[in-house]
Amino acid sequence: MIDKDKALELAERLLKILSPEGGDSALLVFQRKLLEHIYKELLADVPLVFNGLFARMQYFHDNNDIPAELVRRLNTLRILCNKAAHEELSDIPAGAVSAGAKSIYELLRCVCPDLSYPPLEDVVKDAPELPRQSHSKKHSFHCVLKSWQYYMSGGRISGLEINAINEDDEEVSILLRDDNKNAGKARFSALSPSLWPYANLHCLQLSEVAGKANFYVDNPRTIIVLEPDFLIDASSIAECMDNNGSFPELYVLNRLFGEPSSERMLLGRMVNSIFDELIHHPDLDYLSLFKRGLAQMPIPMVALGQSCAMDIYREIESGHLEAVKAFCADVPDEDLLLEPSFLCPTYGLQGRLDLLFKKNDKYSIVELKSGKAHPNDVWPSQLYQVVAYNMIIRSAYGSGRLGSSSIFYSACADKPLRNVANMPLLEQNLLHCRNRIVGIMRLLSEEPRRFFDWLEKQDEKPYSVFSAETLQRFKRLKNGIRDFENEWFCEQVKRVIREIWYVKTGAAKSETQYGHNALWRQTPAEKNGKIIGKLAIEDYDQRDIK
């Protein structure tokens, strides 16, 4: 499985990292890196995309004859290395480093029986065995998907039965039941086409079944996150949701066509600019506010012409300015952030809020919307956008520090500020749509033709007017191209989507397994020299950071 020269090179690397000057914690981190490299070598010819060492190890062990005891020790080493990397160990067990080296060397001997490296054998011959570890029962955990099937009840599909391996190398069974009495709740069973073997799942708030070891069942607060390191923008998910449910295919469809700048689009950007300026400079006159906004978008504004610019100027002055001024005057002038960006691997989300401010030690969210206000509530897509931001802020600061969440309709004279209530059902629906988007992206990286052929057959009726027009545009375009053009298009899509996967979660042939997820997967020591740590803003003047 690995040729002798490569195995010898890896054994030499293992011996080099056993330098006693490094300290046990650092040595375990180095061993984890070496494990990543070994399993990438072992699976170099496998066409699957894996996110992380855990999934790679599980796949290789399942498909090759590796002694069960060695598998146990390698998984114990992986867990120990992860805890050392994330500084979760107060004391590293005596002999753990040499025991880990012994396990890695045995793996190399197993995949290359001709390997012999006496210098390393002398170092590890007296190493202890990695002990079995006891694990506490968890109701939230990461796991690697092994198999799944529909759960049947009363002769109909009523959920999913999942078999997986958790991070403690234990087999777990999870029953996710559809709530057939609640038509407004997404069905777990609909997730089945989006899953694939060895996908990563983050299971949150499951219930343990009494009397059945490692058997879990959903409850009203259960959340499942597919490939949590694959972050998706919250607003992009929200665009796929309306009163009729979720349409994850819109995530792709909306990106197939570019839209030129329009008067409504520039008006929205201008209102947002004025909003930001008034937060910090409440006494600025309207002409100065407009000029500052104009300086941020000169090219699209000039492209639309002077008449359009004057129409925007007058509409904001008559229909938005007073409401924005009144709101900004009431915002606390300290402890606020304009357009802060967040990454949230807990839920597989990322997003940029319009306004986040702290009051009474709680964080409140305000999302600015310059379009038509809902008659008495908020539009569904905007509701789900704020729900996603609530989840992100809760993950960052804790559930006890989440304040109010609102949408501010600047064009609404009566009650422009609308509260958004957060409920588990809304969060579950949002992440269900997100998970299906991940499944579509996975399909596009392997068989894009299947997705586009399916999309071509969809009826426009369930979609909103705008989305239906986009779907019709796609159908006309697809029907107008020849077979070889369609083949070329699908191949280009496949390459682009694979690049997105690699950027987010790491390339299969890179030295490290990480992409952007290195930001939270790697330790500060591993990131040293790659990013600027402990960087703080000392002073700022409007948009100029010093």
Coordinates of C-alpha atoms in Angstrom, one line a residue:
M1 CA 0.0 0.0 0.0
I2 CA 3.1 2.2 0.5
D3 CA 6.3 1.4 -1.2
K4 CA 9.4 0.7 0.9
D5 CA 11.2 3.9 0.1
K6 CA 8.2 6.1 1.1
A7 CA 7.7 4.0 4.2
L8 CA 11.3 4.4 5.2
E9 CA 11.1 8.2 4.6
L10 CA 8.1 8.4 6.9
A11 CA 9.8 6.3 9.6
E12 CA 12.8 8.7 9.4
R13 CA 10.5 11.6 9.9
L14 CA 8.9 9.9 12.9
L15 CA 12.3 9.4 14.5
K16 CA 13.3 13.0 13.9
I17 CA 10.2 14.4 15.7
L18 CA 10.9 12.4 18.8
S19 CA 13.4 15.0 19.9
P20 CA 13.1 15.4 23.7
E21 CA 13.6 19.1 23.5
G22 CA 10.2 19.6 22.0
G23 CA 8.1 18.7 25.0
D24 CA 5.4 16.1 25.1
S25 CA 2.5 18.3 23.9
A26 CA 4.4 19.6 20.9
L27 CA 5.6 16.0 20.0
L28 CA 2.0 14.8 20.0
V29 CA 1.0 17.6 17.7
F30 CA 3.9 16.6 15.4
Q31 CA 2.6 13.0 15.5
R32 CA -0.8 14.2 14.5
K33 CA 0.7 15.9 11.4
L34 CA 2.5 12.8 10.5
L35 CA -0.6 10.7 10.8
E36 CA -2.4 13.1 8.5
H37 CA 0.4 12.7 6.0
I38 CA 0.4 8.9 6.2
Y39 CA -3.3 8.5 5.7
K40 CA -3.3 11.0 2.8
E41 CA -0.6 8.8 1.2
L42 CA -2.7 5.7 1.8
L43 CA -5.8 7.2 0.3
A44 CA -4.1 9.2 -2.5
D45 CA -5.9 7.1 -5.2
V46 CA -9.3 7.0 -3.6
P47 CA -11.7 9.4 -5.5
L48 CA -13.6 10.4 -2.3
V49 CA -13.2 13.8 -0.7
F50 CA -12.5 13.5 3.1
N51 CA -12.7 16.3 5.6
G52 CA -10.3 15.6 8.3
L53 CA -8.1 12.9 9.7
F54 CA -10.9 11.1 11.5
A55 CA -12.8 10.4 8.3
R56 CA -9.7 9.2 6.5
M57 CA -8.7 6.8 9.2
Q58 CA -12.2 5.4 9.4
Y59 CA -12.4 4.8 5.7
F60 CA -9.0 3.2 5.5
H61 CA -9.6 0.9 8.5
D62 CA -12.9 -0.2 7.1
N63 CA -11.5 -1.1 3.7
N64 CA -8.2 -2.7 4.7
D65 CA -7.2 -5.6 7.0
I66 CA -5.7 -3.7 9.9
P67 CA -5.6 -5.4 13.3
A68 CA -8.4 -4.3 15.6
E69 CA -6.0 -3.6 18.5
L70 CA -3.8 -1.4 16.3
V71 CA -6.9 0.5 15.1
R72 CA -7.9 1.1 18.7
R73 CA -4.5 2.4 19.6
L74 CA -4.3 4.6 16.6
N75 CA -7.7 6.2 17.4
T76 CA -6.6 6.6 21.0
L77 CA -3.5 8.4 19.7
R78 CA -5.7 10.6 17.4
I79 CA -7.9 11.6 20.4
L80 CA -4.8 12.3 22.6
C81 CA -3.1 14.3 19.9
N82 CA -6.3 16.4 19.3
K83 CA -6.6 17.2 23.0
A84 CA -2.9 18.1 23.2
A85 CA -3.2 20.3 20.1
H86 CA -6.2 22.2 21.6
E87 CA -4.6 22.4 25.1
E88 CA -7.4 20.2 26.7
L89 CA -4.9 18.1 28.7
S90 CA -3.7 19.2 32.1
D91 CA -1.3 16.3 32.2
I92 CA -0.1 14.1 29.4
P93 CA 0.0 10.4 30.4
A94 CA 3.5 9.1 31.0
G95 CA 4.9 7.3 28.0
A96 CA 2.2 8.7 25.6
V97 CA 4.7 10.0 23.1
S98 CA 6.8 6.8 22.8
A99 CA 3.5 4.7 22.8
G100 CA 2.2 6.9 20.0
A101 CA 5.4 6.5 18.0
K102 CA 5.2 2.8 18.4
S103 CA 1.7 2.7 17.1
I104 CA 2.6 4.8 14.1
Y105 CA 5.6 2.6 13.3
E106 CA 3.4 -0.5 13.6
L107 CA 1.0 1.1 11.1
L108 CA 3.9 1.7 8.7
R109 CA 5.0 -1.9 9.1
C110 CA 1.4 -3.1 8.5
V111 CA 1.1 -1.1 5.2
C112 CA 4.7 -2.0 4.2
P113 CA 5.7 -5.4 5.5
D114 CA 9.2 -5.0 4.1
L115 CA 9.9 -2.0 6.2
S116 CA 12.7 -2.3 8.7
Y117 CA 14.3 0.7 10.5
P118 CA 16.4 -0.4 13.5
P119 CA 17.1 3.1 14.9
L120 CA 13.4 3.7 15.4
E121 CA 12.8 0.2 16.6
D122 CA 15.4 0.7 19.3
V123 CA 13.5 3.8 20.5
V124 CA 10.0 2.3 20.7
K125 CA 10.8 -1.3 21.7
D126 CA 10.1 -0.7 25.4
A127 CA 7.3 1.8 24.8
P128 CA 4.1 1.1 26.8
E129 CA 0.8 0.4 25.1
L130 CA -1.7 3.3 24.8
P131 CA -4.4 2.5 27.4
R132 CA -8.1 2.2 26.8
Q133 CA -9.8 5.5 27.7
S134 CA -13.1 5.8 29.4
H135 CA -15.5 8.3 27.8
S136 CA -18.3 10.2 29.3
K137 CA -21.8 9.9 27.7
K138 CA -22.4 12.8 25.3
H139 CA -25.6 14.3 24.0
S140 CA -23.7 16.5 21.5
F141 CA -20.8 15.1 19.5
H142 CA -19.0 14.9 16.1
C143 CA -19.1 11.6 14.2
V144 CA -18.3 10.1 10.9
L145 CA -21.3 8.6 8.9
K146 CA -21.1 4.9 8.2
S147 CA -24.5 4.0 6.8
W148 CA -28.1 5.3 6.9
Q149 CA -31.6 4.1 5.9
Y150 CA -35.1 5.4 6.0
Y151 CA -37.0 4.8 9.3
M152 CA -40.3 3.2 8.5
S153 CA -43.4 3.6 10.7
G154 CA -47.0 2.6 9.7
G155 CA -45.8 1.6 6.2
R156 CA -44.4 5.1 5.4
I157 CA -41.1 6.9 5.6
S158 CA -40.9 8.6 9.0
G159 CA -37.3 9.5 9.5
L160 CA -33.7 8.4 9.2
E161 CA -31.7 5.7 11.0
I162 CA -28.0 6.6 11.1
N163 CA -25.0 4.5 12.0
A164 CA -21.8 6.4 12.7
I165 CA -18.5 6.3 14.6
N166 CA -18.0 9.1 17.2
E167 CA -14.7 10.8 18.0
D168 CA -14.1 8.3 20.8
D169 CA -14.1 5.5 18.2
E170 CA -17.5 4.1 19.4
E171 CA -20.3 3.0 17.2
V172 CA -23.4 5.0 17.7
S173 CA -26.9 4.7 16.4
I174 CA -29.1 7.7 15.9
L175 CA -32.8 7.8 15.1
L176 CA -34.0 11.0 13.6
R177 CA -37.8 11.1 13.4
D178 CA -39.9 13.2 11.1
D179 CA -42.5 15.3 12.9
N180 CA -45.4 14.4 10.6
K181 CA -47.9 16.4 12.7
N182 CA -46.0 19.7 12.1
A183 CA -46.1 20.6 8.4
G184 CA -43.9 23.6 9.1
K185 CA -40.9 21.5 10.3
A186 CA -38.4 20.2 7.8
R187 CA -38.3 16.4 7.6
F188 CA -35.1 14.6 8.6
S189 CA -35.8 11.9 6.0
A190 CA -35.5 14.6 3.2
L191 CA -31.8 14.8 4.1
S192 CA -31.1 11.2 2.9
P193 CA -30.1 12.1 -0.7
S194 CA -27.6 14.7 0.6
L195 CA -25.6 12.2 2.7
W196 CA -22.6 10.1 1.7
P197 CA -20.4 7.6 3.5
Y198 CA -17.7 9.1 5.7
A199 CA -19.3 12.5 5.8
N200 CA -18.8 14.5 9.0
L201 CA -21.8 15.2 11.2
H202 CA -22.1 17.5 14.2
C203 CA -25.0 16.2 16.3
L204 CA -26.3 18.6 18.9
Q205 CA -28.7 18.0 21.8
L206 CA -29.6 14.4 21.1
S207 CA -31.4 12.3 23.8
E208 CA -29.9 9.0 25.0
V209 CA -32.2 6.0 24.9
A210 CA -32.3 4.4 28.4
G211 CA -31.0 0.8 28.4
K212 CA -29.4 1.0 25.0
A213 CA -25.7 1.9 24.9
N214 CA -24.7 4.5 22.4
F215 CA -28.3 4.8 21.0
Y216 CA -29.6 8.3 20.6
V217 CA -32.9 9.7 19.4
D218 CA -33.9 13.3 18.4
N219 CA -35.9 15.7 20.5
P220 CA -37.5 19.1 19.8
R221 CA -34.2 20.8 20.1
T222 CA -32.0 18.4 18.1
I223 CA -29.8 19.9 15.4
I224 CA -27.7 18.0 12.8
V225 CA -24.9 19.8 10.9
L226 CA -23.5 18.1 7.8
E227 CA -19.8 18.9 7.2
P228 CA -19.6 21.7 9.8
D229 CA -16.3 23.0 8.5
F230 CA -17.9 23.8 5.1
L231 CA -19.1 27.3 6.1
I232 CA -22.0 28.8 4.1
D233 CA -23.0 32.4 4.2
A234 CA -26.2 32.9 6.3
S235 CA -27.8 35.4 3.8
S236 CA -27.2 32.9 0.9
I237 CA -29.1 30.2 2.9
A238 CA -31.9 32.6 3.8
E239 CA -32.4 33.5 0.1
C240 CA -33.5 29.8 -0.4
M241 CA -36.4 30.1 2.0
D242 CA -39.9 31.5 1.7
N243 CA -43.4 30.8 2.8
N244 CA -43.6 27.6 0.8
G245 CA -40.5 26.0 2.5
S246 CA -36.9 25.7 1.5
F247 CA -35.4 25.5 -2.0
P248 CA -31.7 24.7 -1.6
E249 CA -31.2 24.5 -5.4
L250 CA -31.6 28.3 -5.5
Y251 CA -28.2 28.5 -3.9
V252 CA -26.7 27.3 -7.2
L253 CA -29.3 28.8 -9.5
N254 CA -28.9 32.3 -8.1
R255 CA -25.1 32.1 -8.9
L256 CA -25.4 31.0 -12.5
F257 CA -26.4 34.5 -13.7
G258 CA -24.9 37.9 -12.8
E259 CA -27.1 40.9 -12.4
P260 CA -26.1 44.4 -13.4
S261 CA -26.3 47.3 -11.0
S262 CA -29.8 48.6 -10.7
E263 CA -31.4 51.7 -9.1
R264 CA -32.9 49.6 -6.3
M265 CA -29.6 47.9 -5.6
L266 CA -27.7 51.2 -5.4
L267 CA -30.4 52.8 -3.2
G268 CA -30.0 50.0 -0.8
R269 CA -26.2 50.4 -0.7
M270 CA -26.6 54.2 -0.2
V271 CA -29.1 53.8 2.7
N272 CA -26.6 51.3 4.3
S273 CA -23.8 53.8 3.9
I274 CA -25.9 56.6 5.5
F275 CA -26.8 54.3 8.3
D276 CA -23.2 53.6 9.1
E277 CA -22.2 57.3 9.0
L278 CA -25.1 58.4 11.2
I279 CA -24.1 55.9 13.9
H280 CA -20.7 57.7 14.3
H281 CA -21.6 61.2 13.0
P282 CA -25.3 61.9 13.9
D283 CA -24.9 65.6 13.2
L284 CA -23.8 65.3 9.6
D285 CA -26.1 67.0 7.0
Y286 CA -27.8 64.9 4.4
L287 CA -25.8 66.2 1.4
S288 CA -22.5 65.3 3.2
L289 CA -23.9 61.9 4.0
F290 CA -24.9 61.3 0.4
K291 CA -21.5 62.5 -0.9
R292 CA -19.7 60.1 1.4
G293 CA -21.9 57.2 0.1
L294 CA -21.3 58.3 -3.5
A295 CA -17.6 58.1 -2.9
Q296 CA -17.9 54.4 -2.1
M297 CA -19.7 53.5 -5.4
P298 CA -18.7 56.1 -8.1
I299 CA -18.5 53.7 -11.0
P300 CA -22.0 52.0 -10.8
M301 CA -23.6 55.3 -9.9
V302 CA -22.0 57.1 -12.9
A303 CA -23.0 54.1 -15.1
L304 CA -26.7 54.6 -14.2
G305 CA -26.5 58.3 -14.9
Q306 CA -27.1 61.6 -13.1
S307 CA -30.9 61.4 -13.4
C308 CA -30.8 58.0 -11.6
A309 CA -28.5 59.4 -8.9
M310 CA -30.9 62.3 -8.3
D311 CA -33.9 60.0 -8.1
I312 CA -32.1 58.0 -5.4
Y313 CA -31.1 61.2 -3.6
R314 CA -34.7 62.4 -3.5
E315 CA -36.2 59.0 -2.5
I316 CA -33.9 58.5 0.4
E317 CA -34.5 62.1 1.6
S318 CA -38.3 61.7 1.5
G319 CA -38.7 58.0 2.4
H320 CA -35.8 56.8 4.5
L321 CA -33.7 59.6 6.1
E322 CA -35.9 60.5 9.1
A323 CA -36.4 56.9 10.1
V324 CA -32.7 56.1 9.9
K325 CA -31.8 59.3 11.9
A326 CA -34.3 58.5 14.6
F327 CA -33.1 54.9 15.0
C328 CA -29.4 55.9 15.0
A329 CA -30.0 58.5 17.7
D330 CA -31.2 55.7 20.0
V331 CA -28.3 53.3 19.5
P332 CA -25.8 53.2 22.4
D333 CA -22.7 55.1 21.3
E334 CA -20.3 52.6 22.9
D335 CA -19.8 48.8 22.6
L336 CA -21.1 48.5 19.1
L337 CA -19.8 47.0 15.8
L338 CA -20.8 47.9 12.3
E339 CA -20.8 45.1 9.8
P340 CA -18.8 42.6 12.0
S341 CA -18.0 39.3 10.3
F342 CA -18.2 35.9 12.1
L343 CA -17.2 32.3 11.4
C344 CA -19.2 29.7 13.1
P345 CA -18.0 26.1 12.6
T346 CA -20.5 24.9 15.3
Y347 CA -23.3 25.3 12.8
G348 CA -21.4 25.5 9.5
L349 CA -22.3 29.2 9.1
Q350 CA -20.6 32.5 8.4
G351 CA -22.1 35.9 8.2
R352 CA -21.7 39.7 8.3
L353 CA -24.2 41.6 10.5
D354 CA -25.3 45.2 9.9
L355 CA -25.1 46.2 13.5
L356 CA -24.2 44.4 16.7
F357 CA -24.3 46.3 20.0
K358 CA -23.9 45.4 23.7
K359 CA -26.3 46.7 26.4
N360 CA -26.5 45.3 29.9
D361 CA -23.8 42.8 29.0
K362 CA -26.1 41.3 26.2
Y363 CA -25.5 41.4 22.5
S364 CA -28.3 42.7 20.2
I365 CA -28.6 42.4 16.5
V366 CA -30.1 44.8 14.0
E367 CA -30.4 44.0 10.3
L368 CA -31.1 47.0 8.0
K369 CA -33.5 46.5 5.1
S370 CA -34.2 49.3 2.6
G371 CA -36.8 47.5 0.5
K372 CA -40.6 47.2 1.0
A373 CA -41.5 46.3 4.6
H374 CA -43.8 43.3 5.4
P375 CA -47.3 44.6 6.2
N376 CA -47.1 43.6 9.9
D377 CA -44.2 41.1 10.4
V378 CA -41.0 40.3 8.5
W379 CA -40.4 38.5 5.2
P380 CA -39.4 34.8 5.6
S381 CA -36.0 35.0 4.0
Q382 CA -35.1 38.0 6.2
L383 CA -36.5 36.2 9.3
Y384 CA -34.2 33.2 8.6
Q385 CA -31.2 35.5 8.0
V386 CA -31.6 36.9 11.5
V387 CA -32.2 33.4 12.9
A388 CA -28.8 32.4 11.5
Y389 CA -27.2 35.5 13.0
N390 CA -28.7 34.6 16.4
M391 CA -27.1 31.2 16.2
I392 CA -23.8 32.6 15.3
I393 CA -23.8 35.2 18.1
R394 CA -24.9 32.5 20.6
S395 CA -22.1 30.3 19.5
A396 CA -19.6 33.2 19.9
Y397 CA -20.7 34.7 23.2
G398 CA -23.0 32.1 24.9
S399 CA -26.8 31.7 25.0
G400 CA -27.1 33.8 28.2
R401 CA -25.7 36.9 26.5
L402 CA -28.0 37.0 23.5
G403 CA -30.2 40.1 23.6
S404 CA -32.9 41.3 21.1
S405 CA -32.8 40.6 17.4
S406 CA -34.5 43.0 15.0
I407 CA -35.0 44.0 11.4
F408 CA -35.1 47.7 10.7
Y409 CA -37.2 48.7 7.6
S410 CA -35.9 52.2 6.7
A411 CA -38.7 52.8 4.3
C412 CA -41.4 52.1 6.8
A413 CA -42.8 55.2 8.6
D414 CA -44.9 53.2 11.1
K415 CA -43.1 50.7 13.3
P416 CA -39.9 50.3 11.2
L417 CA -38.2 48.1 13.9
R418 CA -39.5 44.5 13.9
N419 CA -38.5 42.0 16.5
V420 CA -37.5 38.5 15.4
A421 CA -38.2 35.7 17.8
N422 CA -35.8 32.8 17.8
M423 CA -37.3 29.3 18.0
P424 CA -35.7 25.8 17.7
L425 CA -38.0 25.0 14.8
L426 CA -36.7 27.9 12.8
E427 CA -33.1 27.0 13.5
Q428 CA -33.8 23.4 12.5
N429 CA -35.4 24.5 9.2
L430 CA -32.5 26.8 8.4
L431 CA -29.8 24.1 9.0
H432 CA -31.8 21.6 7.1
C433 CA -31.7 23.8 4.1
R434 CA -28.0 24.4 4.7
N435 CA -27.3 20.7 4.9
R436 CA -29.1 20.1 1.6
I437 CA -27.0 22.9 0.0
V438 CA -23.9 21.0 1.2
G439 CA -25.3 17.8 -0.3
I440 CA -25.9 19.6 -3.6
M441 CA -22.3 21.1 -3.6
R442 CA -21.0 17.6 -3.0
L443 CA -23.0 16.2 -5.9
L444 CA -21.8 19.1 -8.2
S445 CA -18.2 18.1 -7.3
E446 CA -18.8 14.6 -8.6
E447 CA -21.8 14.4 -11.0
P448 CA -23.0 17.9 -11.9
R449 CA -25.0 16.6 -14.9
R450 CA -27.3 14.8 -12.5
F451 CA -28.2 18.0 -10.6
F452 CA -28.7 20.1 -13.8
D453 CA -30.8 17.5 -15.4
W454 CA -33.0 17.3 -12.3
L455 CA -33.2 21.1 -12.1
E456 CA -34.3 21.3 -15.7
K457 CA -37.4 19.2 -14.9
Q458 CA -38.6 21.3 -12.0
D459 CA -41.9 23.1 -12.2
E460 CA -41.8 26.8 -11.6
K461 CA -45.1 27.0 -9.6
P462 CA -43.7 26.5 -6.1
Y463 CA -41.0 29.2 -6.6
S464 CA -41.4 32.9 -6.0
V465 CA -41.9 35.0 -9.1
F466 CA -38.3 36.1 -9.3
S467 CA -36.9 32.6 -8.7
A468 CA -39.3 31.2 -11.3
E469 CA -38.0 33.7 -13.9
T470 CA -34.4 32.6 -13.1
L471 CA -35.3 29.0 -13.5
Q472 CA -37.0 29.6 -16.8
R473 CA -33.9 31.5 -17.9
F474 CA -31.8 28.5 -17.0
K475 CA -34.1 26.1 -18.9
R476 CA -33.9 28.3 -22.0
L477 CA -30.1 28.4 -21.8
K478 CA -29.7 24.7 -21.3
N479 CA -32.1 23.8 -24.1
G480 CA -30.2 26.0 -26.4
I481 CA -26.8 24.4 -26.0
R482 CA -25.4 21.3 -27.7
D483 CA -24.4 18.1 -26.0
F484 CA -20.6 18.8 -26.1
E485 CA -21.2 22.3 -24.7
N486 CA -23.3 20.9 -21.9
E487 CA -20.5 18.4 -21.2
W488 CA -17.9 21.2 -21.1
F489 CA -20.1 23.3 -18.8
C490 CA -20.6 20.4 -16.3
E491 CA -16.9 19.7 -16.3
Q492 CA -16.1 23.4 -15.5
V493 CA -18.7 23.4 -12.7
K494 CA -17.1 20.3 -11.3
R495 CA -13.7 21.9 -11.2
V496 CA -14.9 25.1 -9.7
I497 CA -16.9 23.3 -6.9
R498 CA -13.9 21.0 -6.1
E499 CA -11.8 24.1 -5.7
I500 CA -14.3 25.6 -3.4
W501 CA -14.2 22.4 -1.3
Y502 CA -10.4 22.4 -1.2
V503 CA -10.3 26.1 -0.2
K504 CA -12.8 25.6 2.6
T505 CA -11.7 22.2 4.0
G506 CA -8.3 21.4 2.5
A507 CA -6.8 19.8 -0.6
A508 CA -6.3 16.1 -0.8
K509 CA -2.6 16.3 -1.9
S510 CA -1.5 19.2 0.4
E511 CA 0.9 18.7 3.3
T512 CA -1.8 19.7 5.7
Q513 CA -5.4 18.5 5.7
Y514 CA -6.8 22.0 6.2
G515 CA -8.1 24.9 4.1
H516 CA -9.8 27.9 5.7
N517 CA -10.8 25.6 8.6
A518 CA -7.2 25.8 9.8
L519 CA -8.4 29.0 11.5
W520 CA -10.2 26.9 14.1
R521 CA -8.7 23.4 13.6
Q522 CA -5.1 24.3 14.2
T523 CA -3.5 25.3 17.4
P524 CA -1.9 28.8 18.0
A525 CA 1.5 27.2 17.8
E526 CA 0.7 25.6 14.4
K527 CA -0.6 28.9 13.1
N528 CA 2.4 30.8 14.3
G529 CA 4.1 32.6 11.4
K530 CA 1.0 32.1 9.2
I531 CA -1.4 34.7 10.7
I532 CA -0.9 37.8 12.8
G533 CA -1.9 37.0 16.4
K534 CA -2.9 39.4 19.1
L535 CA -3.7 42.1 16.6
A536 CA -5.8 44.9 18.1
I537 CA -7.2 48.2 16.8
E538 CA -5.6 51.0 18.9
D539 CA -7.4 53.9 17.2
Y540 CA -9.6 54.5 14.2
D541 CA -11.0 57.5 12.3
Q542 CA -14.1 56.5 10.3
R543 CA -12.8 54.0 7.7
D544 CA -9.1 54.5 8.3
I545 CA -7.7 52.0 10.8
K546 CA -4.4 52.9 12.5

